[in-house]
Tab-separated table of C-alpha atoms in Angstrom:
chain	number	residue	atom	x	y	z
B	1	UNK	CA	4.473	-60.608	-7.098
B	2	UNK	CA	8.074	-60.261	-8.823
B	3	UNK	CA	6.594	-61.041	-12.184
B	4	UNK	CA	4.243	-58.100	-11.942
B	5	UNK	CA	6.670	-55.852	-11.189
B	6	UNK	CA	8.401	-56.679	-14.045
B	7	UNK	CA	4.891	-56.351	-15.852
B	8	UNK	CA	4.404	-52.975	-14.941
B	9	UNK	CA	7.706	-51.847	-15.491
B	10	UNK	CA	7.574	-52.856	-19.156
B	11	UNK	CA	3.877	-51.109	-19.481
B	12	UNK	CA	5.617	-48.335	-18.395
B	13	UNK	CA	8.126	-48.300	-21.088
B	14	UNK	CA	5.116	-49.047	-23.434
B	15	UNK	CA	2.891	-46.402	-22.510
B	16	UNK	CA	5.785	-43.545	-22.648
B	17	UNK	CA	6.963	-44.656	-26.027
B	18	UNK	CA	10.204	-46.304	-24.791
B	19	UNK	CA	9.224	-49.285	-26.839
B	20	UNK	CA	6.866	-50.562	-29.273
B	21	UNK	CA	4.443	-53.333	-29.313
B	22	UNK	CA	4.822	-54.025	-32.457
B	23	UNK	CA	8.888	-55.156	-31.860
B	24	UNK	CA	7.297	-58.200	-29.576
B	25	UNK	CA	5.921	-61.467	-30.934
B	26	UNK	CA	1.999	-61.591	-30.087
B	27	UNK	CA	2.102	-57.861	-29.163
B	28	UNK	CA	0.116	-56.084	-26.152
B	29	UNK	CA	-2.327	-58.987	-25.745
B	30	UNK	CA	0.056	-61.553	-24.789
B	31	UNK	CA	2.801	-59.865	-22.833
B	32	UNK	CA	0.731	-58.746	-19.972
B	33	UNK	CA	-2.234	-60.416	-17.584
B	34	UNK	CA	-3.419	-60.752	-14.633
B	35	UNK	CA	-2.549	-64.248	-12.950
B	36	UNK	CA	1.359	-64.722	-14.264
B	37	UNK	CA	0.975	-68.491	-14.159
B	38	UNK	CA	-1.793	-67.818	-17.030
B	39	UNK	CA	-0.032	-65.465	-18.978
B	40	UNK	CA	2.762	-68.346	-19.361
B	41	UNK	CA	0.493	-70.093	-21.188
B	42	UNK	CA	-0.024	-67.521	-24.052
B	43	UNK	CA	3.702	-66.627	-23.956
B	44	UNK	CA	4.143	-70.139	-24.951
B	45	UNK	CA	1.885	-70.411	-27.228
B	46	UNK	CA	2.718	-67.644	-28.585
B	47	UNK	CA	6.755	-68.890	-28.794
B	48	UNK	CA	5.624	-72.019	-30.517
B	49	UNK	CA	3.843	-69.875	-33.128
B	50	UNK	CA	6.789	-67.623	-33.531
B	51	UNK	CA	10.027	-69.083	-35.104
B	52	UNK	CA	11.488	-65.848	-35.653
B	53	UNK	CA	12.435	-64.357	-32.317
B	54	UNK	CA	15.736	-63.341	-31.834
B	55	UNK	CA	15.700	-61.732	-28.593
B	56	UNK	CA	14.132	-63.189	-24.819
B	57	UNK	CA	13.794	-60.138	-22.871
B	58	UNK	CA	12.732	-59.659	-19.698
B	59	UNK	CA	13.414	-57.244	-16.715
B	60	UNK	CA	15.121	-60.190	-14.536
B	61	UNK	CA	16.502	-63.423	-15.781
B	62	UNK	CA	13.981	-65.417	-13.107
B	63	UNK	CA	10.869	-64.371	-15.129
B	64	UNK	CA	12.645	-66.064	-18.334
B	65	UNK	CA	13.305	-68.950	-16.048
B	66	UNK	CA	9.727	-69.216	-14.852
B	67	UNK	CA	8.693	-68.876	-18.699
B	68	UNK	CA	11.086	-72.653	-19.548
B	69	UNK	CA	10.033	-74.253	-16.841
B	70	UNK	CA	6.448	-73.450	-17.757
B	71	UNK	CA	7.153	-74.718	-21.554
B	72	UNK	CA	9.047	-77.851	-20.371
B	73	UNK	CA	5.511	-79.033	-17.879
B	74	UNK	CA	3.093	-78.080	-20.718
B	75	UNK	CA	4.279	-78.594	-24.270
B	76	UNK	CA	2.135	-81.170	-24.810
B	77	UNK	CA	-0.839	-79.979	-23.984
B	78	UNK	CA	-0.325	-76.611	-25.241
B	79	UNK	CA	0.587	-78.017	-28.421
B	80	UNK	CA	-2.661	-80.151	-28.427
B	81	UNK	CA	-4.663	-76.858	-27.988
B	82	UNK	CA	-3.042	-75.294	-30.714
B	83	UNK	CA	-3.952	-77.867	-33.065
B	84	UNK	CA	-7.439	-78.059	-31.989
B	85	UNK	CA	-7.392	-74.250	-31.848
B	86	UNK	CA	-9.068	-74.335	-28.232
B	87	UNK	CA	-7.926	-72.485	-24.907
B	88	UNK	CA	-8.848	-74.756	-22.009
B	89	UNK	CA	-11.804	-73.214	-19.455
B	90	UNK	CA	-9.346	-73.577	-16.780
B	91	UNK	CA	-6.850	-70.669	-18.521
B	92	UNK	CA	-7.419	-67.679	-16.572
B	93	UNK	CA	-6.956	-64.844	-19.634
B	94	UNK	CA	-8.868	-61.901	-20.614
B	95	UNK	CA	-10.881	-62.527	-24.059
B	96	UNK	CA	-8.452	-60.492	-25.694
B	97	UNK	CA	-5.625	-62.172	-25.043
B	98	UNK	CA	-7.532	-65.824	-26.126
B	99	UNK	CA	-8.851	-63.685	-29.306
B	100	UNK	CA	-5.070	-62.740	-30.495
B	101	UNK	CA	-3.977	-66.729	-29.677
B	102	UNK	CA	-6.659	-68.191	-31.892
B	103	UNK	CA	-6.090	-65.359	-34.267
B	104	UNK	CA	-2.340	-66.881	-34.707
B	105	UNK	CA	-1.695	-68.862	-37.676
B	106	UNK	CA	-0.679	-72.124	-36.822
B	107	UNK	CA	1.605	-73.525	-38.833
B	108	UNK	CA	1.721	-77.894	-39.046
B	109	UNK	CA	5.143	-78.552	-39.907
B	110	UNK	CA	6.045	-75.483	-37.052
B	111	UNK	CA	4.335	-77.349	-34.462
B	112	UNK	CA	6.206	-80.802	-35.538
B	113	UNK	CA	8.959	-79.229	-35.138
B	114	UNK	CA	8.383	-77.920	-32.128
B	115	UNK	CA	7.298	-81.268	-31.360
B	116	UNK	CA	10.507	-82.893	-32.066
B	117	UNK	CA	12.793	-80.601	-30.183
B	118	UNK	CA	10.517	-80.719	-26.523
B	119	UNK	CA	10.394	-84.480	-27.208
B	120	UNK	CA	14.268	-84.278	-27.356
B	121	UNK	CA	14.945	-82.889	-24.286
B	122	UNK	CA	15.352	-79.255	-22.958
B	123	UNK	CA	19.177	-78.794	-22.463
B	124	UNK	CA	19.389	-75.872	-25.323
B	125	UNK	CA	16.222	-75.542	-26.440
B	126	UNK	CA	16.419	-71.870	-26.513
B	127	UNK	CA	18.840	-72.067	-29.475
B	128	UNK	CA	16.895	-75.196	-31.628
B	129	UNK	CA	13.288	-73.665	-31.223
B	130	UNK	CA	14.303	-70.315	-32.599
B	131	UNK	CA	17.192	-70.772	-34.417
B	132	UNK	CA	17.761	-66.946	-35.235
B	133	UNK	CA	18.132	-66.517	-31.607
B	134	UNK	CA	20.889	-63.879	-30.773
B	135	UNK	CA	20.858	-63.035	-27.156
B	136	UNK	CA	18.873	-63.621	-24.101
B	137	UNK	CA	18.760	-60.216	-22.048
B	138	UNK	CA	17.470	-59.534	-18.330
B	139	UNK	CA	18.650	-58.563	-14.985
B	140	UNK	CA	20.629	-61.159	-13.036
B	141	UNK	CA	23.952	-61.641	-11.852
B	142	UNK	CA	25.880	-62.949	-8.581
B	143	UNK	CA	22.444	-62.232	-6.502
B	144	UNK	CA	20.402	-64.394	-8.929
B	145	UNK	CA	23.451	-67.388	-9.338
B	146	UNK	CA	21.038	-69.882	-8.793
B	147	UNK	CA	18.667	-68.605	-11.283
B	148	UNK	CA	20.880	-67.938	-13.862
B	149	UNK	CA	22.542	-71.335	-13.735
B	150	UNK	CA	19.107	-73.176	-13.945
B	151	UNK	CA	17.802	-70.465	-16.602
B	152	UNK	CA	21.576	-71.979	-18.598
B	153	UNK	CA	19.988	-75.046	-18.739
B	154	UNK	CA	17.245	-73.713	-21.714
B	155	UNK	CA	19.848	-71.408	-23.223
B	156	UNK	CA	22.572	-73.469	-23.763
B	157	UNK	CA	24.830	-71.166	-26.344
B	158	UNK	CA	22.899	-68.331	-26.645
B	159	UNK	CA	24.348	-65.411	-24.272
B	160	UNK	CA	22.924	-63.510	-21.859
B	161	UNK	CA	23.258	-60.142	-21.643
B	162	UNK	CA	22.898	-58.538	-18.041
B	163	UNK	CA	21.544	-55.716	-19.280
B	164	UNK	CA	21.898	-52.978	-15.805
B	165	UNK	CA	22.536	-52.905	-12.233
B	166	UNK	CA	19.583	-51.602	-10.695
B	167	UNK	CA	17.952	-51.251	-7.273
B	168	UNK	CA	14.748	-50.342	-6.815
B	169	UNK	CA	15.568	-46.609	-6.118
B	170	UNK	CA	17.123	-46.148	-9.098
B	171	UNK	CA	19.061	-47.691	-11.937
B	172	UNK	CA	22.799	-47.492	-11.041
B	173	UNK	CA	24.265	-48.691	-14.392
B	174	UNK	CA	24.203	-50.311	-18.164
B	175	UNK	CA	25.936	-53.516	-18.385
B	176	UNK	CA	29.608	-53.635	-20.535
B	177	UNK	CA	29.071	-56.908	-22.578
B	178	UNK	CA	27.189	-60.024	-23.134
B	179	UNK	CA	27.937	-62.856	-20.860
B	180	UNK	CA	29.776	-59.856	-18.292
B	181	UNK	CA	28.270	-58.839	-14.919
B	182	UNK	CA	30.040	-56.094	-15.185
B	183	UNK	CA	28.780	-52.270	-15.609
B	184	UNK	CA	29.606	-48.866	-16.220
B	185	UNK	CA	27.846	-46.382	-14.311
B	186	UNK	CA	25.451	-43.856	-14.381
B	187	UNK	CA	26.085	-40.662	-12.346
B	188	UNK	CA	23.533	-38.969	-13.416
């Protein structure tokens, strides 16, 4: 339920030309679906394709947290796939999505790397899959401590920045700095 509000909130940015589709590794196709357990699987695939990301965004900090935990139960398998080039019958995505994943050129020596850092453990992955990472950014704060210390797990160095304070009538402020739940506010 929480992921898809996060889901529709980013369409909405999307759709109104907040943001474009192009500024997201894999694009429409693989940010958004149906059954949010599914859509993991092409937002890891789609990671593991990608070394260049420099940015994790998401509207809250749990949906990144979902999104590592996902990656640390399946790497093996998803990497399998991607070497056969085969989505499993069990994967619940819409042909489109599957389309863009096999469309994805996957790179051998990527993948072995990849290979080598899940097989090392996932205290800092974050960092050592994508070493260009800058920031991880996301709503969280003292009402998601338990998240965010879990989600600091994955992200080791890279910071987090708590991008506003919201509520769901209305966002209330824009966050100060990285690593700072702390916020300036927004009369208006």
């Amino acid at each position: 339920k929480e992921y898809l509000l996060s889901e529709l909130y980013y369409q909405y940015l999307f759709r109104n030309g907040f943001l474009s589709f192009e500024d997201f590794a894999g694009g429409e196709e693989t940010m958004f679906g149906q059954n949010g357990r599914d859509i993991l699987y092409a937002k890891v695939w789609t990671a593991f394709a990608v070394e260049e990301i420099t940015s994790i965004e998401s509207i809250f900090l749990y949906d990144q947290l979902l999104f590592f935990r996902y990656l640390e139960r399946h790497w093996r398998s998803i990497l399998k796939n991607m070497r056969k080039k085969r989505i499993p019958e069990g994967i619940g995505l819409p042909e489109r999505t599957k389309a863009k994943l096999l469309e994805m050129p996957v790179c051998e020596q990527r993948l072995r790397r990849v290979e080598e850092e899940c097989a090392a453990g996932f205290d800092g992955i974050a960092g050592r899959l994508w070493p260009g990472l800058a920031l991880a950014s996301g709503i969280g704060g003292k009402s998601f401590e338990t998240e965010d210390g879990s989600l600091r797990r994955f992200l080791g160095k890279t910071p987090v920045y708590y991008f506003s304070y919201v509520a769901s009538e209305c966002h209330m402020g824009v966050a100060v700095r990285p690593e700072e739940c702390r916020y300036v506010m927004l009369p208006e």
